[in-house]
């Protein structure tokens, strides 16, 4: 699976951003993601299904905290 390609689909690539640029998933953030925050909503997804959000250094803790509060967070790993 091409995680960088799948996370970047449908996102405009700016002139400062190359094809490897992955935008942070935090609403309104245009920063480059450095982490992948993995999560699962057990009411909706099977246990083996993992969803992911891309996170920049500034928002990785915010996104993790959001998911932890809902018991959805599984793991955070470096992107790519």
PDB file of C-alpha atoms in Angstrom:
ATOM      1  CA  UNK A   1       0.000   0.000   0.000  1.00  0.00           C
ATOM      2  CA  UNK A   2       1.303   3.454  -0.920  1.00  0.00           C
ATOM      3  CA  UNK A   3       0.468   5.433   2.244  1.00  0.00           C
ATOM      4  CA  UNK A   4       1.938   8.682   0.948  1.00  0.00           C
ATOM      5  CA  UNK A   5       0.011   8.391  -2.295  1.00  0.00           C
ATOM      6  CA  UNK A   6      -3.242   7.505  -0.598  1.00  0.00           C
ATOM      7  CA  UNK A   7      -2.980  10.317   1.955  1.00  0.00           C
ATOM      8  CA  UNK A   8      -2.145  12.857  -0.743  1.00  0.00           C
ATOM      9  CA  UNK A   9      -4.986  11.995  -3.153  1.00  0.00           C
ATOM     10  CA  UNK A  10      -7.174  14.931  -3.965  1.00  0.00           C
ATOM     11  CA  UNK A  11      -4.931  17.448  -2.233  1.00  0.00           C
ATOM     12  CA  UNK A  12      -3.423  20.289  -4.180  1.00  0.00           C
ATOM     13  CA  UNK A  13       0.350  20.367  -4.209  1.00  0.00           C
ATOM     14  CA  UNK A  14       1.689  23.901  -3.851  1.00  0.00           C
ATOM     15  CA  UNK A  15       4.805  25.274  -5.460  1.00  0.00           C
ATOM     16  CA  UNK A  16       6.782  24.746  -2.211  1.00  0.00           C
ATOM     17  CA  UNK A  17       5.494  21.198  -1.949  1.00  0.00           C
ATOM     18  CA  UNK A  18       6.732  18.253  -3.947  1.00  0.00           C
ATOM     19  CA  UNK A  19       4.919  15.030  -4.738  1.00  0.00           C
ATOM     20  CA  UNK A  20       5.998  13.610  -1.351  1.00  0.00           C
ATOM     21  CA  UNK A  21       4.165  16.373   0.556  1.00  0.00           C
ATOM     22  CA  UNK A  22       1.373  15.108   2.809  1.00  0.00           C
ATOM     23  CA  UNK A  23      -0.809  17.780   4.418  1.00  0.00           C
ATOM     24  CA  UNK A  24      -1.742  17.572   8.101  1.00  0.00           C
ATOM     25  CA  UNK A  25      -5.291  16.329   8.754  1.00  0.00           C
ATOM     26  CA  UNK A  26      -6.020  19.039  11.363  1.00  0.00           C
ATOM     27  CA  UNK A  27      -8.712  21.346   9.993  1.00  0.00           C
ATOM     28  CA  UNK A  28      -7.189  24.486   8.503  1.00  0.00           C
ATOM     29  CA  UNK A  29      -3.580  23.322   8.834  1.00  0.00           C
ATOM     30  CA  UNK A  30      -1.410  23.475   5.732  1.00  0.00           C
ATOM     31  CA  UNK A  31       1.655  22.022   7.468  1.00  0.00           C
ATOM     32  CA  UNK A  32       3.576  18.995   6.280  1.00  0.00           C
ATOM     33  CA  UNK A  33       2.677  15.805   8.103  1.00  0.00           C
ATOM     34  CA  UNK A  34       5.463  13.960   9.880  1.00  0.00           C
ATOM     35  CA  UNK A  35       3.335  11.375  11.714  1.00  0.00           C
ATOM     36  CA  UNK A  36       0.542   8.919  11.039  1.00  0.00           C
ATOM     37  CA  UNK A  37      -2.010   8.656  13.846  1.00  0.00           C
ATOM     38  CA  UNK A  38      -3.761   5.277  13.678  1.00  0.00           C
ATOM     39  CA  UNK A  39      -7.228   4.797  15.092  1.00  0.00           C
ATOM     40  CA  UNK A  40     -10.326   2.632  15.066  1.00  0.00           C
ATOM     41  CA  UNK A  41     -13.932   3.283  16.066  1.00  0.00           C
ATOM     42  CA  UNK A  42     -15.080  -0.104  17.435  1.00  0.00           C
ATOM     43  CA  UNK A  43     -18.748   0.785  16.923  1.00  0.00           C
ATOM     44  CA  UNK A  44     -18.165   1.195  13.191  1.00  0.00           C
ATOM     45  CA  UNK A  45     -15.026  -0.734  12.242  1.00  0.00           C
ATOM     46  CA  UNK A  46     -13.916  -4.325  12.666  1.00  0.00           C
ATOM     47  CA  UNK A  47     -10.986  -4.693  15.129  1.00  0.00           C
ATOM     48  CA  UNK A  48      -8.473  -5.266  12.323  1.00  0.00           C
ATOM     49  CA  UNK A  49      -9.493  -2.078  10.458  1.00  0.00           C
ATOM     50  CA  UNK A  50      -7.206   0.896  11.109  1.00  0.00           C
ATOM     51  CA  UNK A  51      -7.965   4.407   9.929  1.00  0.00           C
ATOM     52  CA  UNK A  52      -5.244   7.050   9.827  1.00  0.00           C
ATOM     53  CA  UNK A  53      -4.771  10.775  10.077  1.00  0.00           C
ATOM     54  CA  UNK A  54      -1.665  12.591   8.923  1.00  0.00           C
ATOM     55  CA  UNK A  55      -0.245  14.944  11.558  1.00  0.00           C
ATOM     56  CA  UNK A  56       2.346  17.699  11.561  1.00  0.00           C
ATOM     57  CA  UNK A  57       4.601  18.184  14.595  1.00  0.00           C
ATOM     58  CA  UNK A  58       2.368  21.002  15.879  1.00  0.00           C
ATOM     59  CA  UNK A  59      -0.874  18.975  15.791  1.00  0.00           C
ATOM     60  CA  UNK A  60       0.158  15.379  16.501  1.00  0.00           C
ATOM     61  CA  UNK A  61      -0.613  15.721  20.230  1.00  0.00           C
ATOM     62  CA  UNK A  62      -3.953  17.456  19.565  1.00  0.00           C
ATOM     63  CA  UNK A  63      -5.106  14.685  17.196  1.00  0.00           C
ATOM     64  CA  UNK A  64      -3.898  11.959  19.573  1.00  0.00           C
ATOM     65  CA  UNK A  65      -5.680  13.566  22.532  1.00  0.00           C
ATOM     66  CA  UNK A  66      -8.903  13.844  20.508  1.00  0.00           C
ATOM     67  CA  UNK A  67      -8.790  10.112  19.718  1.00  0.00           C
ATOM     68  CA  UNK A  68      -7.665   9.021  23.209  1.00  0.00           C
ATOM     69  CA  UNK A  69     -10.624  10.879  24.756  1.00  0.00           C
ATOM     70  CA  UNK A  70     -12.939   8.721  22.633  1.00  0.00           C
ATOM     71  CA  UNK A  71     -10.935   5.490  23.123  1.00  0.00           C
ATOM     72  CA  UNK A  72     -10.224   5.374  19.370  1.00  0.00           C
ATOM     73  CA  UNK A  73      -6.434   5.922  19.383  1.00  0.00           C
ATOM     74  CA  UNK A  74      -4.259   2.896  18.594  1.00  0.00           C
ATOM     75  CA  UNK A  75      -0.763   4.100  17.708  1.00  0.00           C
ATOM     76  CA  UNK A  76       1.260   7.015  16.329  1.00  0.00           C
ATOM     77  CA  UNK A  77       4.145   6.284  13.977  1.00  0.00           C
ATOM     78  CA  UNK A  78       6.504   8.372  11.852  1.00  0.00           C
ATOM     79  CA  UNK A  79       5.085   8.973   8.389  1.00  0.00           C
ATOM     80  CA  UNK A  80       6.731   7.222   5.510  1.00  0.00           C
TER      81      UNK A  80
END
